[in-house]
Amino acid sequence: ERPEASVPGKPVNKWELLRELSKAQAAFGVSERDLTVLQGLLSFFPDDALGGNTEMVVFPSNKAICERLNGMPCSTMRRHLARLVEARLLMRRDSPNGKRYARRYGDEKVAFGFDLSPLVRRFQEVCEAAETVRAAEERYKRLRATVSLMRRDLAGLAEYGRSLRPDQGVWDQFSDLAALMARDLRRKLEMEDLRRIEDSLGSALDHARNLLDGCETENMSTNDAVS
């Protein structure tokens, strides 16, 4: 299989691609360290734009790559490279002797090394995966804010209920639940944990509001009778 001379379509900024891939890394099964190695490899590509009519094979030696990665051990670097190839983000273009180099034969240039063209071909896919991650992060942030407000409301209603109907023992339970949830919210929670907390607080708030609505109705009836 020959190295691809170009990939049709609009050129892609290699650093933007790396940023999007960093956001979507879980979808592609790569780690932050794998992407550090990819960043090192991209730095050997002379232009910021990948694609168009540009040859996209880089051919640094293992030693050169490791130097650029602040002295990462070669065995570690090779392991990360293998994962990038396995994730189909890079392709190896091996020469007959296994060396990486570029040669010109008349008008034709032949390069052996790492072909970056899969990154360009999958750019749209990378962007969509990154967008999915951002949308999930936004949903998480909104739910966490909602749950935080619900917890505060429950603490306030428990305080109010205690002064309005001290005979009801349930206010302490609501206060305890609000305090417990405050402690939980200090931790890094999964979306499922937040939904469970939302349900728990929602039920408690409904109960507290129903009790308080009953109290206020009673008070109004008493005031009407007095007047």
PDB file of C-alpha atoms in Angstrom:
ATOM      1  CA  GLU A   1       0.000   0.000   0.000  1.00  0.00           C
ATOM      2  CA  ARG A   2       1.519   3.301  -1.057  1.00  0.00           C
ATOM      3  CA  PRO A   3       1.698   6.348   1.210  1.00  0.00           C
ATOM      4  CA  GLU A   4      -1.188   8.613   0.355  1.00  0.00           C
ATOM      5  CA  ALA A   5      -0.108  11.797  -1.364  1.00  0.00           C
ATOM      6  CA  SER A   6      -3.128  13.734  -0.151  1.00  0.00           C
ATOM      7  CA  VAL A   7      -6.570  13.502   1.380  1.00  0.00           C
ATOM      8  CA  PRO A   8      -9.405  15.230  -0.479  1.00  0.00           C
ATOM      9  CA  GLY A   9     -11.272  17.970   1.348  1.00  0.00           C
ATOM     10  CA  LYS A  10     -10.421  20.970   3.448  1.00  0.00           C
ATOM     11  CA  PRO A  11      -7.054  20.974   5.272  1.00  0.00           C
ATOM     12  CA  VAL A  12      -7.242  20.520   9.043  1.00  0.00           C
ATOM     13  CA  ASN A  13      -5.265  22.438  11.667  1.00  0.00           C
ATOM     14  CA  LYS A  14      -3.198  19.770  13.429  1.00  0.00           C
ATOM     15  CA  TRP A  15      -3.362  21.468  16.853  1.00  0.00           C
ATOM     16  CA  GLU A  16      -7.144  21.922  16.670  1.00  0.00           C
ATOM     17  CA  LEU A  17      -7.404  18.241  15.757  1.00  0.00           C
ATOM     18  CA  LEU A  18      -5.266  17.325  18.777  1.00  0.00           C
ATOM     19  CA  ARG A  19      -7.455  19.466  21.089  1.00  0.00           C
ATOM     20  CA  GLU A  20     -10.642  17.799  19.816  1.00  0.00           C
ATOM     21  CA  LEU A  21      -9.069  14.348  20.101  1.00  0.00           C
ATOM     22  CA  SER A  22      -7.997  15.112  23.658  1.00  0.00           C
ATOM     23  CA  LYS A  23     -11.635  15.871  24.522  1.00  0.00           C
ATOM     24  CA  ALA A  24     -12.866  12.707  22.737  1.00  0.00           C
ATOM     25  CA  GLN A  25     -10.011  10.393  23.783  1.00  0.00           C
ATOM     26  CA  ALA A  26     -12.241   7.840  25.559  1.00  0.00           C
ATOM     27  CA  ALA A  27     -14.252   7.277  22.355  1.00  0.00           C
ATOM     28  CA  PHE A  28     -11.041   6.345  20.512  1.00  0.00           C
ATOM     29  CA  GLY A  29      -9.546   4.265  23.320  1.00  0.00           C
ATOM     30  CA  VAL A  30      -6.448   6.419  23.731  1.00  0.00           C
ATOM     31  CA  SER A  31      -4.900   7.956  26.857  1.00  0.00           C
ATOM     32  CA  GLU A  32      -3.423  11.360  27.619  1.00  0.00           C
ATOM     33  CA  ARG A  33       0.072   9.814  27.331  1.00  0.00           C
ATOM     34  CA  ASP A  34      -0.762   8.350  23.896  1.00  0.00           C
ATOM     35  CA  LEU A  35      -1.780  11.848  22.804  1.00  0.00           C
ATOM     36  CA  THR A  36       1.451  13.321  24.187  1.00  0.00           C
ATOM     37  CA  VAL A  37       3.325  11.000  21.815  1.00  0.00           C
ATOM     38  CA  LEU A  38       0.988  12.007  18.973  1.00  0.00           C
ATOM     39  CA  GLN A  39       1.707  15.664  19.774  1.00  0.00           C
ATOM     40  CA  GLY A  40       5.433  14.921  19.536  1.00  0.00           C
ATOM     41  CA  LEU A  41       4.910  13.216  16.169  1.00  0.00           C
ATOM     42  CA  LEU A  42       2.776  16.092  14.848  1.00  0.00           C
ATOM     43  CA  SER A  43       5.564  18.515  15.744  1.00  0.00           C
ATOM     44  CA  PHE A  44       7.724  16.835  13.066  1.00  0.00           C
ATOM     45  CA  PHE A  45       5.162  17.786  10.425  1.00  0.00           C
ATOM     46  CA  PRO A  46       6.348  21.172   9.106  1.00  0.00           C
ATOM     47  CA  ASP A  47       2.942  22.849   8.510  1.00  0.00           C
ATOM     48  CA  ASP A  48       0.046  23.544  10.861  1.00  0.00           C
ATOM     49  CA  ALA A  49      -2.391  22.418   8.158  1.00  0.00           C
ATOM     50  CA  LEU A  50      -2.762  18.700   7.444  1.00  0.00           C
ATOM     51  CA  GLY A  51      -4.383  17.541   4.232  1.00  0.00           C
ATOM     52  CA  GLY A  52      -4.953  19.108   0.864  1.00  0.00           C
ATOM     53  CA  ASN A  53      -2.130  18.194  -1.466  1.00  0.00           C
ATOM     54  CA  THR A  54       0.493  17.775   1.223  1.00  0.00           C
ATOM     55  CA  GLU A  55       2.352  14.526   1.766  1.00  0.00           C
ATOM     56  CA  MET A  56       1.530  13.466   5.327  1.00  0.00           C
ATOM     57  CA  VAL A  57       4.233  10.969   6.253  1.00  0.00           C
ATOM     58  CA  VAL A  58       6.663  11.947   9.028  1.00  0.00           C
ATOM     59  CA  PHE A  59       9.830   9.914   9.461  1.00  0.00           C
ATOM     60  CA  PRO A  60      11.694  10.863  12.677  1.00  0.00           C
ATOM     61  CA  SER A  61      13.868   8.191  14.306  1.00  0.00           C
ATOM     62  CA  ASN A  62      12.803   6.714  17.662  1.00  0.00           C
ATOM     63  CA  LYS A  63      15.677   8.650  19.249  1.00  0.00           C
ATOM     64  CA  ALA A  64      14.433  11.960  17.763  1.00  0.00           C
ATOM     65  CA  ILE A  65      10.869  11.294  18.944  1.00  0.00           C
ATOM     66  CA  CYS A  66      12.049  10.443  22.492  1.00  0.00           C
ATOM     67  CA  GLU A  67      14.203  13.582  22.633  1.00  0.00           C
ATOM     68  CA  ARG A  68      11.213  15.693  21.633  1.00  0.00           C
ATOM     69  CA  LEU A  69       9.211  13.995  24.396  1.00  0.00           C
ATOM     70  CA  ASN A  70      11.717  15.129  27.046  1.00  0.00           C
ATOM     71  CA  GLY A  71      13.577  11.839  27.165  1.00  0.00           C
ATOM     72  CA  MET A  72      10.643   9.415  27.354  1.00  0.00           C
ATOM     73  CA  PRO A  73      12.041   5.844  27.342  1.00  0.00           C
ATOM     74  CA  CYS A  74      11.965   4.327  23.838  1.00  0.00           C
ATOM     75  CA  SER A  75      10.069   1.229  24.983  1.00  0.00           C
ATOM     76  CA  THR A  76       7.329   3.445  26.495  1.00  0.00           C
ATOM     77  CA  MET A  77       7.174   5.636  23.388  1.00  0.00           C
ATOM     78  CA  ARG A  78       6.844   2.560  21.116  1.00  0.00           C
ATOM     79  CA  ARG A  79       3.999   1.233  23.273  1.00  0.00           C
ATOM     80  CA  HIS A  80       2.080   4.520  22.910  1.00  0.00           C
ATOM     81  CA  LEU A  81       2.740   4.597  19.154  1.00  0.00           C
ATOM     82  CA  ALA A  82       1.390   1.045  18.850  1.00  0.00           C
ATOM     83  CA  ARG A  83      -1.819   2.141  20.598  1.00  0.00           C
ATOM     84  CA  LEU A  84      -2.242   5.077  18.199  1.00  0.00           C
ATOM     85  CA  VAL A  85      -1.827   2.710  15.230  1.00  0.00           C
ATOM     86  CA  GLU A  86      -4.250   0.222  16.834  1.00  0.00           C
ATOM     87  CA  ALA A  87      -6.788   3.050  17.281  1.00  0.00           C
ATOM     88  CA  ARG A  88      -6.409   3.744  13.511  1.00  0.00           C
ATOM     89  CA  LEU A  89      -5.252   7.313  14.119  1.00  0.00           C
ATOM     90  CA  LEU A  90      -1.885   6.626  12.448  1.00  0.00           C
ATOM     91  CA  MET A  91      -0.632   4.203   9.798  1.00  0.00           C
ATOM     92  CA  ARG A  92       2.831   2.747   9.605  1.00  0.00           C
ATOM     93  CA  ARG A  93       4.492   3.020   6.200  1.00  0.00           C
ATOM     94  CA  ASP A  94       7.413   0.636   6.565  1.00  0.00           C
ATOM     95  CA  SER A  95      10.416   0.635   4.260  1.00  0.00           C
ATOM     96  CA  PRO A  96      11.934  -2.710   3.153  1.00  0.00           C
ATOM     97  CA  ASN A  97      14.702  -2.347   5.780  1.00  0.00           C
ATOM     98  CA  GLY A  98      12.414  -0.993   8.523  1.00  0.00           C
ATOM     99  CA  LYS A  99      14.096   2.456   8.531  1.00  0.00           C
ATOM    100  CA  ARG A 100      12.158   5.727   8.298  1.00  0.00           C
ATOM    101  CA  TYR A 101      13.227   8.090   5.552  1.00  0.00           C
ATOM    102  CA  ALA A 102      12.124  10.050   2.470  1.00  0.00           C
ATOM    103  CA  ARG A 103      13.687   9.779  -0.975  1.00  0.00           C
ATOM    104  CA  ARG A 104      13.031  11.595  -4.183  1.00  0.00           C
ATOM    105  CA  TYR A 105      12.971   9.648  -7.440  1.00  0.00           C
ATOM    106  CA  GLY A 106      12.760  12.273 -10.160  1.00  0.00           C
ATOM    107  CA  ASP A 107       9.493  14.121  -9.527  1.00  0.00           C
ATOM    108  CA  GLU A 108       8.226  11.525  -7.105  1.00  0.00           C
ATOM    109  CA  LYS A 109       8.944  11.598  -3.375  1.00  0.00           C
ATOM    110  CA  VAL A 110       8.598   8.356  -1.431  1.00  0.00           C
ATOM    111  CA  ALA A 111       8.441   8.557   2.369  1.00  0.00           C
ATOM    112  CA  PHE A 112       8.522   5.757   4.910  1.00  0.00           C
ATOM    113  CA  GLY A 113       7.434   6.410   8.494  1.00  0.00           C
ATOM    114  CA  PHE A 114       4.117   7.360  10.082  1.00  0.00           C
ATOM    115  CA  ASP A 115       1.254   8.401   7.829  1.00  0.00           C
ATOM    116  CA  LEU A 116      -0.923  11.093   9.474  1.00  0.00           C
ATOM    117  CA  SER A 117      -3.659  10.970   6.828  1.00  0.00           C
ATOM    118  CA  PRO A 118      -6.088   8.883   8.993  1.00  0.00           C
ATOM    119  CA  LEU A 119      -6.295  11.890  11.331  1.00  0.00           C
ATOM    120  CA  VAL A 120      -7.565  14.061   8.490  1.00  0.00           C
ATOM    121  CA  ARG A 121      -9.997  11.433   7.224  1.00  0.00           C
ATOM    122  CA  ARG A 122     -11.430  10.984  10.746  1.00  0.00           C
ATOM    123  CA  PHE A 123     -11.471  14.666  11.705  1.00  0.00           C
ATOM    124  CA  GLN A 124     -15.277  14.952  11.392  1.00  0.00           C
ATOM    125  CA  GLU A 125     -15.704  11.826  13.511  1.00  0.00           C
ATOM    126  CA  VAL A 126     -13.297  13.233  16.137  1.00  0.00           C
ATOM    127  CA  CYS A 127     -15.189  16.562  16.258  1.00  0.00           C
ATOM    128  CA  GLU A 128     -18.568  14.825  16.641  1.00  0.00           C
ATOM    129  CA  ALA A 129     -17.231  12.637  19.469  1.00  0.00           C
ATOM    130  CA  ALA A 130     -15.767  15.728  21.198  1.00  0.00           C
ATOM    131  CA  GLU A 131     -19.125  17.520  20.850  1.00  0.00           C
ATOM    132  CA  THR A 132     -20.898  14.533  22.453  1.00  0.00           C
ATOM    133  CA  VAL A 133     -18.481  14.719  25.406  1.00  0.00           C
ATOM    134  CA  ARG A 134     -19.038  18.486  25.775  1.00  0.00           C
ATOM    135  CA  ALA A 135     -22.836  18.025  25.711  1.00  0.00           C
ATOM    136  CA  ALA A 136     -22.585  15.316  28.413  1.00  0.00           C
ATOM    137  CA  GLU A 137     -20.358  17.601  30.524  1.00  0.00           C
ATOM    138  CA  GLU A 138     -22.918  20.412  30.171  1.00  0.00           C
ATOM    139  CA  ARG A 139     -25.782  18.098  31.251  1.00  0.00           C
ATOM    140  CA  TYR A 140     -23.720  16.979  34.242  1.00  0.00           C
ATOM    141  CA  LYS A 141     -22.955  20.581  35.221  1.00  0.00           C
ATOM    142  CA  ARG A 142     -26.637  21.588  34.994  1.00  0.00           C
ATOM    143  CA  LEU A 143     -27.802  18.585  37.037  1.00  0.00           C
ATOM    144  CA  ARG A 144     -25.166  19.230  39.705  1.00  0.00           C
ATOM    145  CA  ALA A 145     -26.307  22.884  39.969  1.00  0.00           C
ATOM    146  CA  THR A 146     -29.978  21.779  40.177  1.00  0.00           C
ATOM    147  CA  VAL A 147     -29.236  19.229  42.903  1.00  0.00           C
ATOM    148  CA  SER A 148     -27.222  21.815  44.831  1.00  0.00           C
ATOM    149  CA  LEU A 149     -30.202  24.241  44.789  1.00  0.00           C
ATOM    150  CA  MET A 150     -32.626  21.464  45.803  1.00  0.00           C
ATOM    151  CA  ARG A 151     -30.401  20.611  48.774  1.00  0.00           C
ATOM    152  CA  ARG A 152     -30.337  24.269  49.825  1.00  0.00           C
ATOM    153  CA  ASP A 153     -34.147  24.506  49.481  1.00  0.00           C
ATOM    154  CA  LEU A 154     -34.622  21.408  51.640  1.00  0.00           C
ATOM    155  CA  ALA A 155     -32.346  22.796  54.376  1.00  0.00           C
ATOM    156  CA  GLY A 156     -34.350  26.076  54.289  1.00  0.00           C
ATOM    157  CA  LEU A 157     -37.751  24.304  54.393  1.00  0.00           C
ATOM    158  CA  ALA A 158     -36.610  22.141  57.325  1.00  0.00           C
ATOM    159  CA  GLU A 159     -35.649  25.299  59.231  1.00  0.00           C
ATOM    160  CA  TYR A 160     -38.955  27.003  58.368  1.00  0.00           C
ATOM    161  CA  GLY A 161     -41.002  23.880  59.171  1.00  0.00           C
ATOM    162  CA  ARG A 162     -39.331  23.481  62.547  1.00  0.00           C
ATOM    163  CA  SER A 163     -40.438  27.001  63.554  1.00  0.00           C
ATOM    164  CA  LEU A 164     -43.939  26.573  62.065  1.00  0.00           C
ATOM    165  CA  ARG A 165     -44.698  23.043  63.302  1.00  0.00           C
ATOM    166  CA  PRO A 166     -42.162  22.023  65.950  1.00  0.00           C
ATOM    167  CA  ASP A 167     -44.409  19.053  66.859  1.00  0.00           C
ATOM    168  CA  GLN A 168     -43.500  17.341  63.534  1.00  0.00           C
ATOM    169  CA  GLY A 169     -40.385  15.180  64.003  1.00  0.00           C
ATOM    170  CA  VAL A 170     -39.705  14.972  60.278  1.00  0.00           C
ATOM    171  CA  TRP A 171     -37.827  18.291  60.052  1.00  0.00           C
ATOM    172  CA  ASP A 172     -34.714  16.814  61.668  1.00  0.00           C
ATOM    173  CA  GLN A 173     -34.734  14.038  59.069  1.00  0.00           C
ATOM    174  CA  PHE A 174     -34.884  16.631  56.294  1.00  0.00           C
ATOM    175  CA  SER A 175     -32.032  18.626  57.887  1.00  0.00           C
ATOM    176  CA  ASP A 176     -29.945  15.465  58.192  1.00  0.00           C
ATOM    177  CA  LEU A 177     -30.639  14.536  54.563  1.00  0.00           C
ATOM    178  CA  ALA A 178     -29.634  18.036  53.373  1.00  0.00           C
ATOM    179  CA  ALA A 179     -26.387  17.832  55.416  1.00  0.00           C
ATOM    180  CA  LEU A 180     -25.642  14.336  54.075  1.00  0.00           C
ATOM    181  CA  MET A 181     -26.173  15.469  50.480  1.00  0.00           C
ATOM    182  CA  ALA A 182     -23.905  18.495  51.056  1.00  0.00           C
ATOM    183  CA  ARG A 183     -21.170  16.042  52.037  1.00  0.00           C
ATOM    184  CA  ASP A 184     -21.837  13.859  48.957  1.00  0.00           C
ATOM    185  CA  LEU A 185     -21.712  16.880  46.656  1.00  0.00           C
ATOM    186  CA  ARG A 186     -18.183  17.662  47.789  1.00  0.00           C
ATOM    187  CA  ARG A 187     -17.053  14.463  46.046  1.00  0.00           C
ATOM    188  CA  LYS A 188     -16.683  13.761  42.331  1.00  0.00           C
ATOM    189  CA  LEU A 189     -19.942  11.992  41.516  1.00  0.00           C
ATOM    190  CA  GLU A 190     -21.099   9.991  38.515  1.00  0.00           C
ATOM    191  CA  MET A 191     -24.223  11.082  36.611  1.00  0.00           C
ATOM    192  CA  GLU A 192     -26.125   8.099  38.137  1.00  0.00           C
ATOM    193  CA  ASP A 193     -25.192   9.264  41.653  1.00  0.00           C
ATOM    194  CA  LEU A 194     -26.510  12.749  40.896  1.00  0.00           C
ATOM    195  CA  ARG A 195     -29.786  11.325  39.540  1.00  0.00           C
ATOM    196  CA  ARG A 196     -30.189   9.201  42.683  1.00  0.00           C
ATOM    197  CA  ILE A 197     -29.598  12.296  44.859  1.00  0.00           C
ATOM    198  CA  GLU A 198     -32.058  14.299  42.723  1.00  0.00           C
ATOM    199  CA  ASP A 199     -34.764  11.639  43.276  1.00  0.00           C
ATOM    200  CA  SER A 200     -34.084  11.494  47.000  1.00  0.00           C
ATOM    201  CA  LEU A 201     -34.174  15.294  47.401  1.00  0.00           C
ATOM    202  CA  GLY A 202     -37.234  15.580  45.125  1.00  0.00           C
ATOM    203  CA  SER A 203     -39.237  13.168  47.310  1.00  0.00           C
ATOM    204  CA  ALA A 204     -38.150  14.960  50.502  1.00  0.00           C
ATOM    205  CA  LEU A 205     -39.025  18.386  49.056  1.00  0.00           C
ATOM    206  CA  ASP A 206     -42.485  17.180  47.960  1.00  0.00           C
ATOM    207  CA  HIS A 207     -43.101  15.783  51.446  1.00  0.00           C
ATOM    208  CA  ALA A 208     -41.875  18.981  53.146  1.00  0.00           C
ATOM    209  CA  ARG A 209     -43.978  21.246  50.877  1.00  0.00           C
ATOM    210  CA  ASN A 210     -47.111  19.136  51.392  1.00  0.00           C
ATOM    211  CA  LEU A 211     -46.676  19.341  55.162  1.00  0.00           C
ATOM    212  CA  LEU A 212     -46.106  23.093  55.034  1.00  0.00           C
ATOM    213  CA  ASP A 213     -49.079  23.653  52.677  1.00  0.00           C
ATOM    214  CA  GLY A 214     -51.232  21.767  55.210  1.00  0.00           C
ATOM    215  CA  CYS A 215     -49.901  23.907  58.071  1.00  0.00           C
ATOM    216  CA  GLU A 216     -50.504  27.176  56.242  1.00  0.00           C
ATOM    217  CA  THR A 217     -54.058  26.129  55.281  1.00  0.00           C
ATOM    218  CA  GLU A 218     -54.759  25.305  58.943  1.00  0.00           C
ATOM    219  CA  ASN A 219     -53.380  28.687  60.041  1.00  0.00           C
ATOM    220  CA  MET A 220     -55.523  30.529  57.513  1.00  0.00           C
ATOM    221  CA  SER A 221     -58.670  28.650  58.696  1.00  0.00           C
ATOM    222  CA  THR A 222     -57.836  29.480  62.323  1.00  0.00           C
ATOM    223  CA  ASN A 223     -57.303  33.166  61.473  1.00  0.00           C
ATOM    224  CA  ASP A 224     -60.621  33.245  59.566  1.00  0.00           C
ATOM    225  CA  ALA A 225     -62.400  31.736  62.561  1.00  0.00           C
ATOM    226  CA  VAL A 226     -60.812  34.286  64.943  1.00  0.00           C
ATOM    227  CA  SER A 227     -61.774  37.208  62.733  1.00  0.00           C
TER     228      SER A 227
END
